[in-house]
Amino acid sequence: MAVTDGEDAYRNADMVIVATPTYYDSATNRFDTSAVESVVEQVLGTDSRAFVVIKSTVPVDFTMELNRRYHTNRILFSPEFLRETRALYDNLHPSRIIVGCDAGDEDMRGKAERCGSLLSEASLETQTPVLLVGTREAEAAKLFANTYLALRVSFSMNWTLMRR
């Protein structure tokens, strides 16, 4: 559903997925998470009971810090593993679905299970593994996957140049 009034949409939502850009600034050695934080603040500022699922690349401990800052347990992290030019295919055919939450919080774990179930149902695959892990592990998995892919590209380019 497309809307022009975010506050109205957030108020009536059960779940809000945040997938905004987070650029890494090598000069400051930090991610620019301002877009993610802005959406989370907007959602939590309404009288919504929706839980928030961050899918953007964020630093480790970011989700836990947001939950702490806003005195809530409604923010989860679920990394996406999308290849360039293959985003739609990768969303419809995920190799795995990871949802990070505070495992000691039963309410949060229930939200994480629901999120994993909804993402699995949206997939065209029937046996996609859904992994519930801590938010730190989920955030780290996304960063490690990005680093691995960057290394593959770098090695591939170097190999190609060496063969010339």
Tab-separated table of C-alpha atoms in Angstrom:
chain	number	residue	atom	x	y	z
A	1	MET	CA	0.000	0.000	0.000
A	2	ALA	CA	1.447	3.380	-1.007
A	3	VAL	CA	0.562	6.379	1.137
A	4	THR	CA	1.548	10.010	1.412
A	5	ASP	CA	0.862	10.293	5.142
A	6	GLY	CA	3.465	8.225	6.958
A	7	GLU	CA	2.034	8.910	10.389
A	8	ASP	CA	-1.355	7.510	9.368
A	9	ALA	CA	0.306	4.442	7.829
A	10	TYR	CA	2.449	3.820	10.913
A	11	ARG	CA	-0.523	4.202	13.254
A	12	ASN	CA	-2.416	1.418	11.468
A	13	ALA	CA	0.519	-0.919	10.820
A	14	ASP	CA	1.432	-4.105	12.655
A	15	MET	CA	4.977	-4.074	11.323
A	16	VAL	CA	7.096	-1.362	9.691
A	17	ILE	CA	10.118	-2.405	7.646
A	18	VAL	CA	12.871	0.203	7.454
A	19	ALA	CA	15.071	-0.194	4.375
A	20	THR	CA	16.791	3.148	3.942
A	21	PRO	CA	20.329	3.868	2.702
A	22	THR	CA	23.138	3.801	5.247
A	23	TYR	CA	26.355	4.956	3.657
A	24	TYR	CA	29.697	4.274	5.279
A	25	ASP	CA	31.814	7.395	5.670
A	26	SER	CA	35.459	6.325	5.605
A	27	ALA	CA	36.562	9.787	6.816
A	28	THR	CA	34.656	9.407	10.092
A	29	ASN	CA	34.672	5.566	10.158
A	30	ARG	CA	30.924	5.589	10.767
A	31	PHE	CA	27.696	4.601	9.060
A	32	ASP	CA	25.254	7.422	8.365
A	33	THR	CA	22.219	5.932	10.069
A	34	SER	CA	20.259	9.188	10.210
A	35	ALA	CA	17.605	8.001	7.715
A	36	VAL	CA	16.986	4.811	9.726
A	37	GLU	CA	16.819	6.744	12.980
A	38	SER	CA	14.392	9.253	11.463
A	39	VAL	CA	11.928	6.563	10.379
A	40	VAL	CA	12.182	4.704	13.699
A	41	GLU	CA	11.543	7.946	15.568
A	42	GLN	CA	8.517	8.689	13.369
A	43	VAL	CA	7.039	5.222	13.945
A	44	LEU	CA	7.597	5.294	17.689
A	45	GLY	CA	6.268	8.872	17.852
A	46	THR	CA	2.819	7.792	16.696
A	47	ASP	CA	0.386	5.925	18.887
A	48	SER	CA	1.164	2.825	16.870
A	49	ARG	CA	1.852	-0.556	18.425
A	50	ALA	CA	3.749	-1.689	15.317
A	51	PHE	CA	7.096	-3.308	15.698
A	52	VAL	CA	9.956	-1.997	13.576
A	53	VAL	CA	12.195	-4.245	11.494
A	54	ILE	CA	15.426	-2.645	10.328
A	55	LYS	CA	16.782	-4.147	7.107
A	56	SER	CA	19.401	-1.464	6.395
A	57	THR	CA	23.091	-2.070	7.023
A	58	VAL	CA	23.915	-0.779	10.503
A	59	PRO	CA	26.829	-1.098	12.930
A	60	VAL	CA	26.856	-3.814	15.567
A	61	ASP	CA	24.824	-2.846	18.673
A	62	PHE	CA	22.809	-0.234	16.734
A	63	THR	CA	19.442	-1.980	17.240
A	64	MET	CA	20.068	-2.595	20.935
A	65	GLU	CA	21.063	1.055	21.359
A	66	LEU	CA	17.860	2.263	19.628
A	67	ASN	CA	15.734	0.038	21.874
A	68	ARG	CA	17.552	1.468	24.877
A	69	ARG	CA	17.324	5.084	23.655
A	70	TYR	CA	13.582	4.887	23.002
A	71	HIS	CA	12.770	2.670	26.024
A	72	THR	CA	11.129	0.008	23.872
A	73	ASN	CA	11.473	-3.587	22.798
A	74	ARG	CA	9.764	-3.102	19.439
A	75	ILE	CA	12.849	-2.743	17.230
A	76	LEU	CA	14.281	-5.830	15.509
A	77	PHE	CA	17.003	-6.304	12.921
A	78	SER	CA	16.670	-8.586	9.906
A	79	PRO	CA	19.473	-8.330	7.366
A	80	GLU	CA	18.817	-8.649	3.690
A	81	PHE	CA	21.300	-10.425	1.470
A	82	LEU	CA	20.801	-8.914	-1.961
A	83	ARG	CA	23.106	-9.039	-4.947
A	84	GLU	CA	23.417	-6.089	-7.268
A	85	THR	CA	20.916	-6.382	-10.144
A	86	ARG	CA	19.297	-9.392	-8.411
A	87	ALA	CA	17.392	-7.718	-5.555
A	88	LEU	CA	13.905	-8.865	-6.563
A	89	TYR	CA	15.053	-12.426	-7.216
A	90	ASP	CA	17.008	-12.543	-3.953
A	91	ASN	CA	13.985	-11.261	-1.999
A	92	LEU	CA	11.726	-13.893	-3.546
A	93	HIS	CA	14.319	-16.688	-3.211
A	94	PRO	CA	16.295	-15.984	-0.016
A	95	SER	CA	19.035	-18.411	0.958
A	96	ARG	CA	18.223	-17.713	4.622
A	97	ILE	CA	16.136	-15.392	6.734
A	98	ILE	CA	17.775	-14.015	9.848
A	99	VAL	CA	15.903	-12.075	12.508
A	100	GLY	CA	17.776	-10.572	15.412
A	101	CYS	CA	16.154	-9.891	18.770
A	102	ASP	CA	16.834	-9.972	22.485
A	103	ALA	CA	16.367	-13.686	23.124
A	104	GLY	CA	15.657	-13.100	26.825
A	105	ASP	CA	12.566	-11.020	26.049
A	106	GLU	CA	9.618	-13.326	25.285
A	107	ASP	CA	7.549	-10.538	23.717
A	108	MET	CA	10.410	-9.566	21.429
A	109	ARG	CA	11.084	-13.195	20.538
A	110	GLY	CA	7.426	-13.599	19.554
A	111	LYS	CA	7.700	-10.539	17.297
A	112	ALA	CA	10.876	-11.956	15.770
A	113	GLU	CA	9.176	-15.294	15.082
A	114	ARG	CA	6.246	-13.471	13.474
A	115	CYS	CA	8.604	-11.378	11.354
A	116	GLY	CA	10.501	-14.483	10.213
A	117	SER	CA	7.236	-16.211	9.397
A	118	LEU	CA	5.965	-13.256	7.335
A	119	LEU	CA	9.247	-12.971	5.428
A	120	SER	CA	9.172	-16.717	4.786
A	121	GLU	CA	5.562	-16.552	3.537
A	122	ALA	CA	6.523	-13.735	1.146
A	123	SER	CA	9.244	-15.947	-0.309
A	124	LEU	CA	8.640	-18.253	-3.253
A	125	GLU	CA	10.824	-20.876	-1.573
A	126	THR	CA	9.241	-23.529	0.622
A	127	GLN	CA	12.190	-24.525	2.796
A	128	THR	CA	14.046	-21.278	3.534
A	129	PRO	CA	15.709	-21.568	6.934
A	130	VAL	CA	14.572	-18.924	9.432
A	131	LEU	CA	17.223	-18.226	12.046
A	132	LEU	CA	16.418	-16.311	15.233
A	133	VAL	CA	19.599	-14.886	16.727
A	134	GLY	CA	20.619	-11.986	18.937
A	135	THR	CA	20.607	-8.531	17.371
A	136	ARG	CA	24.398	-8.303	17.610
A	137	GLU	CA	24.785	-11.593	15.717
A	138	ALA	CA	22.311	-10.512	13.033
A	139	GLU	CA	24.053	-7.156	12.547
A	140	ALA	CA	27.458	-8.858	12.431
A	141	ALA	CA	26.208	-11.449	9.906
A	142	LYS	CA	25.197	-8.629	7.550
A	143	LEU	CA	28.548	-6.852	7.925
A	144	PHE	CA	30.492	-10.096	7.428
A	145	ALA	CA	28.468	-10.937	4.312
A	146	ASN	CA	29.153	-7.466	2.876
A	147	THR	CA	32.857	-7.800	3.655
A	148	TYR	CA	33.028	-11.262	2.097
A	149	LEU	CA	31.370	-10.053	-1.099
A	150	ALA	CA	33.695	-7.040	-1.286
A	151	LEU	CA	36.706	-9.360	-0.910
A	152	ARG	CA	35.401	-11.640	-3.666
A	153	VAL	CA	35.068	-8.677	-6.021
A	154	SER	CA	38.517	-7.405	-5.098
A	155	PHE	CA	40.184	-10.793	-5.581
A	156	SER	CA	38.335	-11.345	-8.827
A	157	MET	CA	39.470	-7.982	-10.177
A	158	ASN	CA	43.054	-8.612	-9.082
A	159	TRP	CA	43.033	-12.086	-10.656
A	160	THR	CA	41.742	-10.641	-13.920
A	161	LEU	CA	44.434	-7.946	-13.927
A	162	MET	CA	47.182	-10.465	-13.124
A	163	ARG	CA	46.156	-12.708	-16.025
A	164	ARG	CA	46.631	-9.912	-18.592
